[in-house]
Structures are given as C-alpha cells and as structure tokens.
C-alpha cells in the first residue's frame, strides 16, 4: 500500500488514507480489522487483540529531535517468553518510516530499513560475538521466542506477522541490532542505536494518571 492510497475497511467500510511511502498493514481505527494487500496464505496477518501494557506511548505521540519531529503511526507488539517489545513505527519527512523499539522504558532507534543478515545464524546466541563489519562487532544479549504478535495503527515495511520466530538482540555500547530468525528463511535485522527517552523528547504521551 502506498502513501495517499485510500483503503476501505472490509468489515465496516471506514476509509483509511495511507501515510507512509510503503505500508504493510493498517489496523482499522473503527473496528480493529487488519487491512492489507492480498499476500500468500503463509504471510496473512492473523487478527490479534493488542494487550494492555505499561507503555506511556500511543499512536499520535511525537518524538522531537533537534532537526526532525517523528509521529508514531503504528505499533507492532511482540510478546516474548520473558519480555515484550514494542516496535513503534514513526513517520517523518513526508512518509518516510523509522522504528523505535521499546521495552520497560528503554529505547532504541532504527533509521535504516530491514536488511538480510549475510553472516552465520549460528553466531546469533547470547554471549556470542556477531561481526557486522570490520569495525563493528556486537555481543548477543539474549535469544527469545516470539509467542504473540499484535498490531495497531499503520505499519511500514514489515514481514513478520506470525509468531514462532526467534528474536536476538546484540549490542556494543550504544549500537544495537535486532535479528529476527524465522524457520527456513533468511535472517532479517535492523541496526540502530540505544537512546535515552529524554533525548527522544516524547510529546503527546499517556500521562501516568490516565492509565487505566
Ligand atoms: Zn473497520
């Protein structure tokens, strides 16, 4: 789905205008139905309700860096065995997309798109070194299975709609990468940086006394 396209919800006919240059999924703001282009059966998103959690962010929150403001337009929530991760999809610069990963108040920002991992997937273990380039080696922090996945809002280019894949995070000082390992598929990863919430300067967030 492309920026400016208008899609009608198949369940309730609410119209949605695509914000991002490339969008994989829109969750109907009226009824929650997933709106997406026809894909192979294997990659059809399974409808799943967004669970409550403790995030103070919402769709419509902004994050204001000195040169640029980002608007949160969508959320992919991964339920891992011992943790959760929110991947917030943020729009900037007329339809460009970046990702902000959040868990328990810690944040990472990913300006680049998903890439295919050319290294050996056997490197992707807790405590193991992952060579990203001659200059950059990351250390695996954990491996967790994704046991549930739910979506809200508008989701940029994203290929992971079915739980069961493994999530590996590997970092070195502020550099961090997320690797998603799906059985019998290439490993995909995002590369970015850990960043303090204060630097992201979130606005229009959920105040603590609005939590229900
Ligand atoms: Zn609808």
PDB file of C-alpha atoms and ligand atoms in Angstrom:
ATOM      1  CA  UNK A   1       0.000   0.000   0.000  1.00  0.00           C
ATOM      2  CA  UNK A   2       1.368   3.410  -0.949  1.00  0.00           C
ATOM      3  CA  UNK A   3       1.196   6.913   0.539  1.00  0.00           C
ATOM      4  CA  UNK A   4      -2.038   8.668  -0.401  1.00  0.00           C
ATOM      5  CA  UNK A   5      -3.941   5.457  -1.293  1.00  0.00           C
ATOM      6  CA  UNK A   6      -7.364   5.237   0.305  1.00  0.00           C
ATOM      7  CA  UNK A   7      -8.420   1.801   1.588  1.00  0.00           C
ATOM      8  CA  UNK A   8     -11.850   0.902   2.813  1.00  0.00           C
ATOM      9  CA  UNK A   9     -12.131  -1.462   5.787  1.00  0.00           C
ATOM     10  CA  UNK A  10     -13.598  -4.775   4.538  1.00  0.00           C
ATOM     11  CA  UNK A  11     -15.681  -5.103   7.731  1.00  0.00           C
ATOM     12  CA  UNK A  12     -17.040  -1.619   8.429  1.00  0.00           C
ATOM     13  CA  UNK A  13     -16.132   0.456   5.318  1.00  0.00           C
ATOM     14  CA  UNK A  14     -14.242   3.115   7.295  1.00  0.00           C
ATOM     15  CA  UNK A  15     -11.824   4.820   4.918  1.00  0.00           C
ATOM     16  CA  UNK A  16      -8.111   4.990   5.723  1.00  0.00           C
ATOM     17  CA  UNK A  17      -5.544   7.095   3.863  1.00  0.00           C
ATOM     18  CA  UNK A  18      -2.053   5.597   3.802  1.00  0.00           C
ATOM     19  CA  UNK A  19       0.539   7.915   5.431  1.00  0.00           C
ATOM     20  CA  UNK A  20       3.756   6.015   4.703  1.00  0.00           C
ATOM     21  CA  UNK A  21       5.522   5.675   1.361  1.00  0.00           C
ATOM     22  CA  UNK A  22       5.279   1.894   1.863  1.00  0.00           C
ATOM     23  CA  UNK A  23       2.813   0.356   4.259  1.00  0.00           C
ATOM     24  CA  UNK A  24       2.354  -3.367   5.026  1.00  0.00           C
ATOM     25  CA  UNK A  25      -0.712  -3.227   7.242  1.00  0.00           C
ATOM     26  CA  UNK A  26      -3.333  -0.821   8.549  1.00  0.00           C
ATOM     27  CA  UNK A  27      -5.466  -1.697  11.552  1.00  0.00           C
ATOM     28  CA  UNK A  28      -8.946  -0.227  11.145  1.00  0.00           C
ATOM     29  CA  UNK A  29      -9.356   2.618  13.626  1.00  0.00           C
ATOM     30  CA  UNK A  30     -13.081   1.877  13.963  1.00  0.00           C
ATOM     31  CA  UNK A  31     -13.268  -1.906  14.313  1.00  0.00           C
ATOM     32  CA  UNK A  32      -9.700  -3.248  14.505  1.00  0.00           C
ATOM     33  CA  UNK A  33      -9.852  -5.309  11.311  1.00  0.00           C
ATOM     34  CA  UNK A  34      -6.494  -5.741   9.585  1.00  0.00           C
ATOM     35  CA  UNK A  35      -6.350  -4.100   6.156  1.00  0.00           C
ATOM     36  CA  UNK A  36      -3.566  -5.287   3.862  1.00  0.00           C
ATOM     37  CA  UNK A  37      -2.907  -6.228   0.294  1.00  0.00           C
ATOM     38  CA  UNK A  38      -3.548  -9.820  -0.676  1.00  0.00           C
ATOM     39  CA  UNK A  39      -0.491 -11.872   0.217  1.00  0.00           C
ATOM     40  CA  UNK A  40       0.283 -15.571   0.078  1.00  0.00           C
ATOM     41  CA  UNK A  41      -1.632 -17.541   2.741  1.00  0.00           C
ATOM     42  CA  UNK A  42       1.566 -18.073   4.643  1.00  0.00           C
ATOM     43  CA  UNK A  43       2.049 -14.379   5.308  1.00  0.00           C
ATOM     44  CA  UNK A  44      -1.526 -13.339   6.022  1.00  0.00           C
ATOM     45  CA  UNK A  45      -1.583 -11.461   9.333  1.00  0.00           C
ATOM     46  CA  UNK A  46      -3.633 -13.230  11.956  1.00  0.00           C
ATOM     47  CA  UNK A  47      -6.047 -10.929  13.726  1.00  0.00           C
ATOM     48  CA  UNK A  48      -4.923 -10.491  17.346  1.00  0.00           C
ATOM     49  CA  UNK A  49      -6.059  -8.068  20.041  1.00  0.00           C
ATOM     50  CA  UNK A  50      -3.472  -5.609  21.367  1.00  0.00           C
ATOM     51  CA  UNK A  51      -2.904  -6.455  25.055  1.00  0.00           C
ATOM     52  CA  UNK A  52      -2.667  -3.734  27.671  1.00  0.00           C
ATOM     53  CA  UNK A  53       0.770  -2.915  28.931  1.00  0.00           C
ATOM     54  CA  UNK A  54       2.633  -0.178  30.690  1.00  0.00           C
ATOM     55  CA  UNK A  55       3.825   1.891  27.773  1.00  0.00           C
ATOM     56  CA  UNK A  56       3.344   5.645  28.037  1.00  0.00           C
ATOM     57  CA  UNK A  57       3.431   5.997  24.245  1.00  0.00           C
ATOM     58  CA  UNK A  58       0.447   5.892  21.921  1.00  0.00           C
ATOM     59  CA  UNK A  59      -0.299   6.377  18.263  1.00  0.00           C
ATOM     60  CA  UNK A  60      -0.181  10.141  17.829  1.00  0.00           C
ATOM     61  CA  UNK A  61       2.709  10.628  20.262  1.00  0.00           C
ATOM     62  CA  UNK A  62       5.597  12.559  18.745  1.00  0.00           C
ATOM     63  CA  UNK A  63       9.289  12.394  19.370  1.00  0.00           C
ATOM     64  CA  UNK A  64      11.152  15.612  18.824  1.00  0.00           C
ATOM     65  CA  UNK A  65      14.806  15.524  17.931  1.00  0.00           C
ATOM     66  CA  UNK A  66      16.550  18.850  17.221  1.00  0.00           C
ATOM     67  CA  UNK A  67      16.313  18.587  13.405  1.00  0.00           C
ATOM     68  CA  UNK A  68      13.221  16.447  12.985  1.00  0.00           C
ATOM     69  CA  UNK A  69       9.904  15.504  14.523  1.00  0.00           C
ATOM     70  CA  UNK A  70       8.619  11.936  14.228  1.00  0.00           C
ATOM     71  CA  UNK A  71       4.980  10.933  14.583  1.00  0.00           C
ATOM     72  CA  UNK A  72       4.132   7.495  15.920  1.00  0.00           C
ATOM     73  CA  UNK A  73       1.694   5.982  13.415  1.00  0.00           C
ATOM     74  CA  UNK A  74       1.761   2.290  14.293  1.00  0.00           C
ATOM     75  CA  UNK A  75       2.837  -0.325  16.755  1.00  0.00           C
ATOM     76  CA  UNK A  76       3.946  -3.977  16.497  1.00  0.00           C
ATOM     77  CA  UNK A  77       3.957  -5.584  19.894  1.00  0.00           C
ATOM     78  CA  UNK A  78       5.977  -8.762  20.284  1.00  0.00           C
ATOM     79  CA  UNK A  79       5.210 -10.941  23.255  1.00  0.00           C
ATOM     80  CA  UNK A  80       8.393 -12.821  24.044  1.00  0.00           C
ATOM     81  CA  UNK A  81       8.671 -15.633  26.549  1.00  0.00           C
ATOM     82  CA  UNK A  82      10.151 -13.414  29.290  1.00  0.00           C
ATOM     83  CA  UNK A  83       9.689  -9.920  27.945  1.00  0.00           C
ATOM     84  CA  UNK A  84       7.839  -7.811  25.435  1.00  0.00           C
ATOM     85  CA  UNK A  85       8.992  -5.375  22.794  1.00  0.00           C
ATOM     86  CA  UNK A  86       7.033  -2.635  21.142  1.00  0.00           C
ATOM     87  CA  UNK A  87       8.274  -1.678  17.711  1.00  0.00           C
ATOM     88  CA  UNK A  88       6.787   1.754  17.135  1.00  0.00           C
ATOM     89  CA  UNK A  89       6.541   2.796  13.519  1.00  0.00           C
ATOM     90  CA  UNK A  90       7.231   6.515  13.181  1.00  0.00           C
ATOM     91  CA  UNK A  91       6.623   8.741  10.176  1.00  0.00           C
ATOM     92  CA  UNK A  92       8.872  11.662   9.279  1.00  0.00           C
ATOM     93  CA  UNK A  93       9.759  13.704   6.190  1.00  0.00           C
ATOM     94  CA  UNK A  94       6.521  13.085   4.259  1.00  0.00           C
ATOM     95  CA  UNK A  95       6.025   9.357   4.525  1.00  0.00           C
ATOM     96  CA  UNK A  96       9.442   8.003   5.497  1.00  0.00           C
ATOM     97  CA  UNK A  97       9.440   5.356   8.204  1.00  0.00           C
ATOM     98  CA  UNK A  98      11.711   4.564  11.102  1.00  0.00           C
ATOM     99  CA  UNK A  99      11.351   2.198  14.039  1.00  0.00           C
ATOM    100  CA  UNK A 100      11.634   2.843  17.747  1.00  0.00           C
ATOM    101  CA  UNK A 101      11.935  -0.286  19.873  1.00  0.00           C
ATOM    102  CA  UNK A 102      10.719  -0.032  23.438  1.00  0.00           C
ATOM    103  CA  UNK A 103      10.712  -2.373  26.381  1.00  0.00           C
ATOM    104  CA  UNK A 104      10.265  -1.443  30.026  1.00  0.00           C
ATOM    105  CA  UNK A 105      11.216   2.169  29.396  1.00  0.00           C
ATOM    106  CA  UNK A 106      14.389   1.522  27.397  1.00  0.00           C
ATOM    107  CA  UNK A 107      14.539   2.657  23.786  1.00  0.00           C
ATOM    108  CA  UNK A 108      16.442   2.058  20.584  1.00  0.00           C
ATOM    109  CA  UNK A 109      16.016   3.937  17.314  1.00  0.00           C
ATOM    110  CA  UNK A 110      16.407   2.384  13.855  1.00  0.00           C
ATOM    111  CA  UNK A 111      16.701   4.727  10.902  1.00  0.00           C
ATOM    112  CA  UNK A 112      17.570   2.072   8.353  1.00  0.00           C
ATOM    113  CA  UNK A 113      15.185  -0.461   6.889  1.00  0.00           C
ATOM    114  CA  UNK A 114      15.245  -4.217   7.473  1.00  0.00           C
ATOM    115  CA  UNK A 115      18.254  -5.916   5.900  1.00  0.00           C
ATOM    116  CA  UNK A 116      19.165  -9.540   5.239  1.00  0.00           C
ATOM    117  CA  UNK A 117      21.893 -10.908   7.510  1.00  0.00           C
ATOM    118  CA  UNK A 118      24.809 -12.268   5.472  1.00  0.00           C
ATOM    119  CA  UNK A 119      26.623 -13.806   8.457  1.00  0.00           C
ATOM    120  CA  UNK A 120      26.265 -17.209  10.047  1.00  0.00           C
ATOM    121  CA  UNK A 121      22.996 -17.519  12.014  1.00  0.00           C
ATOM    122  CA  UNK A 122      24.860 -19.804  14.470  1.00  0.00           C
ATOM    123  CA  UNK A 123      26.628 -16.616  15.679  1.00  0.00           C
ATOM    124  CA  UNK A 124      23.336 -15.306  16.982  1.00  0.00           C
ATOM    125  CA  UNK A 125      23.476 -16.543  20.554  1.00  0.00           C
ATOM    126  CA  UNK A 126      23.572 -14.914  23.956  1.00  0.00           C
ATOM    127  CA  UNK A 127      27.176 -14.041  24.800  1.00  0.00           C
ATOM    128  CA  UNK A 128      28.480 -14.717  21.281  1.00  0.00           C
ATOM    129  CA  UNK A 129      30.197 -12.142  19.098  1.00  0.00           C
ATOM    130  CA  UNK A 130      28.405 -11.073  15.893  1.00  0.00           C
ATOM    131  CA  UNK A 131      30.586  -9.490  13.222  1.00  0.00           C
ATOM    132  CA  UNK A 132      28.608  -6.715  11.486  1.00  0.00           C
ATOM    133  CA  UNK A 133      31.573  -5.139   9.654  1.00  0.00           C
ATOM    134  CA  UNK A 134      35.334  -4.891  10.095  1.00  0.00           C
ATOM    135  CA  UNK A 135      34.758  -2.039  12.522  1.00  0.00           C
ATOM    136  CA  UNK A 136      31.733  -3.302  14.396  1.00  0.00           C
ATOM    137  CA  UNK A 137      31.265  -6.430  16.489  1.00  0.00           C
ATOM    138  CA  UNK A 138      28.183  -6.860  18.621  1.00  0.00           C
ATOM    139  CA  UNK A 139      27.646  -9.251  21.527  1.00  0.00           C
ATOM    140  CA  UNK A 140      24.430 -11.257  21.672  1.00  0.00           C
ATOM    141  CA  UNK A 141      22.330 -10.230  24.670  1.00  0.00           C
ATOM    142  CA  UNK A 142      19.509 -12.779  24.562  1.00  0.00           C
ATOM    143  CA  UNK A 143      17.547 -15.119  22.348  1.00  0.00           C
ATOM    144  CA  UNK A 144      13.798 -15.169  22.895  1.00  0.00           C
ATOM    145  CA  UNK A 145      10.956 -16.834  21.043  1.00  0.00           C
ATOM    146  CA  UNK A 146       8.161 -14.553  19.871  1.00  0.00           C
ATOM    147  CA  UNK A 147       4.982 -16.120  21.259  1.00  0.00           C
ATOM    148  CA  UNK A 148       2.473 -13.498  20.198  1.00  0.00           C
ATOM    149  CA  UNK A 149       2.315 -10.524  17.891  1.00  0.00           C
ATOM    150  CA  UNK A 150      -0.269  -7.763  17.641  1.00  0.00           C
ATOM    151  CA  UNK A 151      -0.567  -4.603  15.629  1.00  0.00           C
ATOM    152  CA  UNK A 152      -2.163  -1.180  15.864  1.00  0.00           C
ATOM    153  CA  UNK A 153      -2.302   1.775  13.507  1.00  0.00           C
ATOM    154  CA  UNK A 154      -0.275   1.823  10.309  1.00  0.00           C
ATOM    155  CA  UNK A 155       2.750  -0.432   9.892  1.00  0.00           C
ATOM    156  CA  UNK A 156       5.582   0.328   7.463  1.00  0.00           C
ATOM    157  CA  UNK A 157       7.534  -2.353   5.586  1.00  0.00           C
ATOM    158  CA  UNK A 158       7.327  -5.372   7.896  1.00  0.00           C
ATOM    159  CA  UNK A 159       7.438  -9.088   7.106  1.00  0.00           C
ATOM    160  CA  UNK A 160       6.723 -10.764  10.432  1.00  0.00           C
ATOM    161  CA  UNK A 161       3.081 -11.493  11.023  1.00  0.00           C
ATOM    162  CA  UNK A 162       3.108 -14.965  12.536  1.00  0.00           C
ATOM    163  CA  UNK A 163       4.595 -15.751  15.968  1.00  0.00           C
ATOM    164  CA  UNK A 164       7.144 -18.532  16.328  1.00  0.00           C
ATOM    165  CA  UNK A 165      10.264 -16.741  15.110  1.00  0.00           C
ATOM    166  CA  UNK A 166      13.212 -16.043  17.378  1.00  0.00           C
ATOM    167  CA  UNK A 167      14.368 -12.576  18.397  1.00  0.00           C
ATOM    168  CA  UNK A 168      18.022 -11.892  19.130  1.00  0.00           C
ATOM    169  CA  UNK A 169      19.297  -8.550  20.315  1.00  0.00           C
ATOM    170  CA  UNK A 170      23.028  -7.875  20.064  1.00  0.00           C
ATOM    171  CA  UNK A 171      24.760  -4.684  21.158  1.00  0.00           C
ATOM    172  CA  UNK A 172      28.064  -2.906  21.714  1.00  0.00           C
ATOM    173  CA  UNK A 173      27.949   0.277  23.809  1.00  0.00           C
ATOM    174  CA  UNK A 174      25.150   2.308  22.147  1.00  0.00           C
ATOM    175  CA  UNK A 175      24.995   0.299  18.881  1.00  0.00           C
ATOM    176  CA  UNK A 176      22.295  -2.330  18.826  1.00  0.00           C
ATOM    177  CA  UNK A 177      20.678  -4.677  16.333  1.00  0.00           C
ATOM    178  CA  UNK A 178      17.584  -6.833  16.371  1.00  0.00           C
ATOM    179  CA  UNK A 179      17.709 -10.092  14.414  1.00  0.00           C
ATOM    180  CA  UNK A 180      14.538 -11.994  13.583  1.00  0.00           C
ATOM    181  CA  UNK A 181      15.097 -15.663  12.751  1.00  0.00           C
ATOM    182  CA  UNK A 182      12.279 -17.466  11.024  1.00  0.00           C
ATOM    183  CA  UNK A 183      12.497 -21.201  10.391  1.00  0.00           C
ATOM    184  CA  UNK A 184      13.813 -21.962   6.868  1.00  0.00           C
ATOM    185  CA  UNK A 185      14.096 -18.279   5.939  1.00  0.00           C
ATOM    186  CA  UNK A 186      16.796 -15.651   5.723  1.00  0.00           C
ATOM    187  CA  UNK A 187      17.623 -13.818   8.916  1.00  0.00           C
ATOM    188  CA  UNK A 188      16.500 -10.176   8.846  1.00  0.00           C
ATOM    189  CA  UNK A 189      17.871  -7.434  11.034  1.00  0.00           C
ATOM    190  CA  UNK A 190      17.535  -3.791  11.982  1.00  0.00           C
ATOM    191  CA  UNK A 191      20.588  -1.763  13.000  1.00  0.00           C
ATOM    192  CA  UNK A 192      20.419   1.282  15.187  1.00  0.00           C
ATOM    193  CA  UNK A 193      21.281   2.838  18.492  1.00  0.00           C
ATOM    194  CA  UNK A 194      20.153   2.711  22.070  1.00  0.00           C
ATOM    195  CA  UNK A 195      18.848   6.106  23.067  1.00  0.00           C
ATOM    196  CA  UNK A 196      17.586   7.655  26.275  1.00  0.00           C
ATOM    197  CA  UNK A 197      13.911   8.574  26.440  1.00  0.00           C
ATOM    198  CA  UNK A 198      14.918  12.128  27.430  1.00  0.00           C
ATOM    199  CA  UNK A 199      16.747  12.551  24.126  1.00  0.00           C
ATOM    200  CA  UNK A 200      13.701  11.401  22.180  1.00  0.00           C
ATOM    201  CA  UNK A 201      11.710  14.136  23.905  1.00  0.00           C
ATOM    202  CA  UNK A 202       8.324  12.439  23.587  1.00  0.00           C
ATOM    203  CA  UNK A 203       5.228  14.635  23.452  1.00  0.00           C
ATOM    204  CA  UNK A 204       1.521  13.848  23.496  1.00  0.00           C
ATOM    205  CA  UNK A 205       2.110  10.756  25.601  1.00  0.00           C
ATOM    206  CA  UNK A 206      -0.142   8.983  28.086  1.00  0.00           C
ATOM    207  CA  UNK A 207       0.168  10.692  31.474  1.00  0.00           C
ATOM    208  CA  UNK A 208       0.530   8.349  34.446  1.00  0.00           C
ATOM    209  CA  UNK A 209      -2.871   9.410  35.828  1.00  0.00           C
ATOM    210  CA  UNK A 210      -4.554   8.446  32.522  1.00  0.00           C
ATOM    211  CA  UNK A 211      -3.541   4.786  32.929  1.00  0.00           C
ATOM    212  CA  UNK A 212      -6.486   2.556  33.439  1.00  0.00           C
TER     213      UNK A 212
HETATM  214 ZN1  LIG B   1     -13.307  -1.446  10.234  1.00  0.00          ZN
END
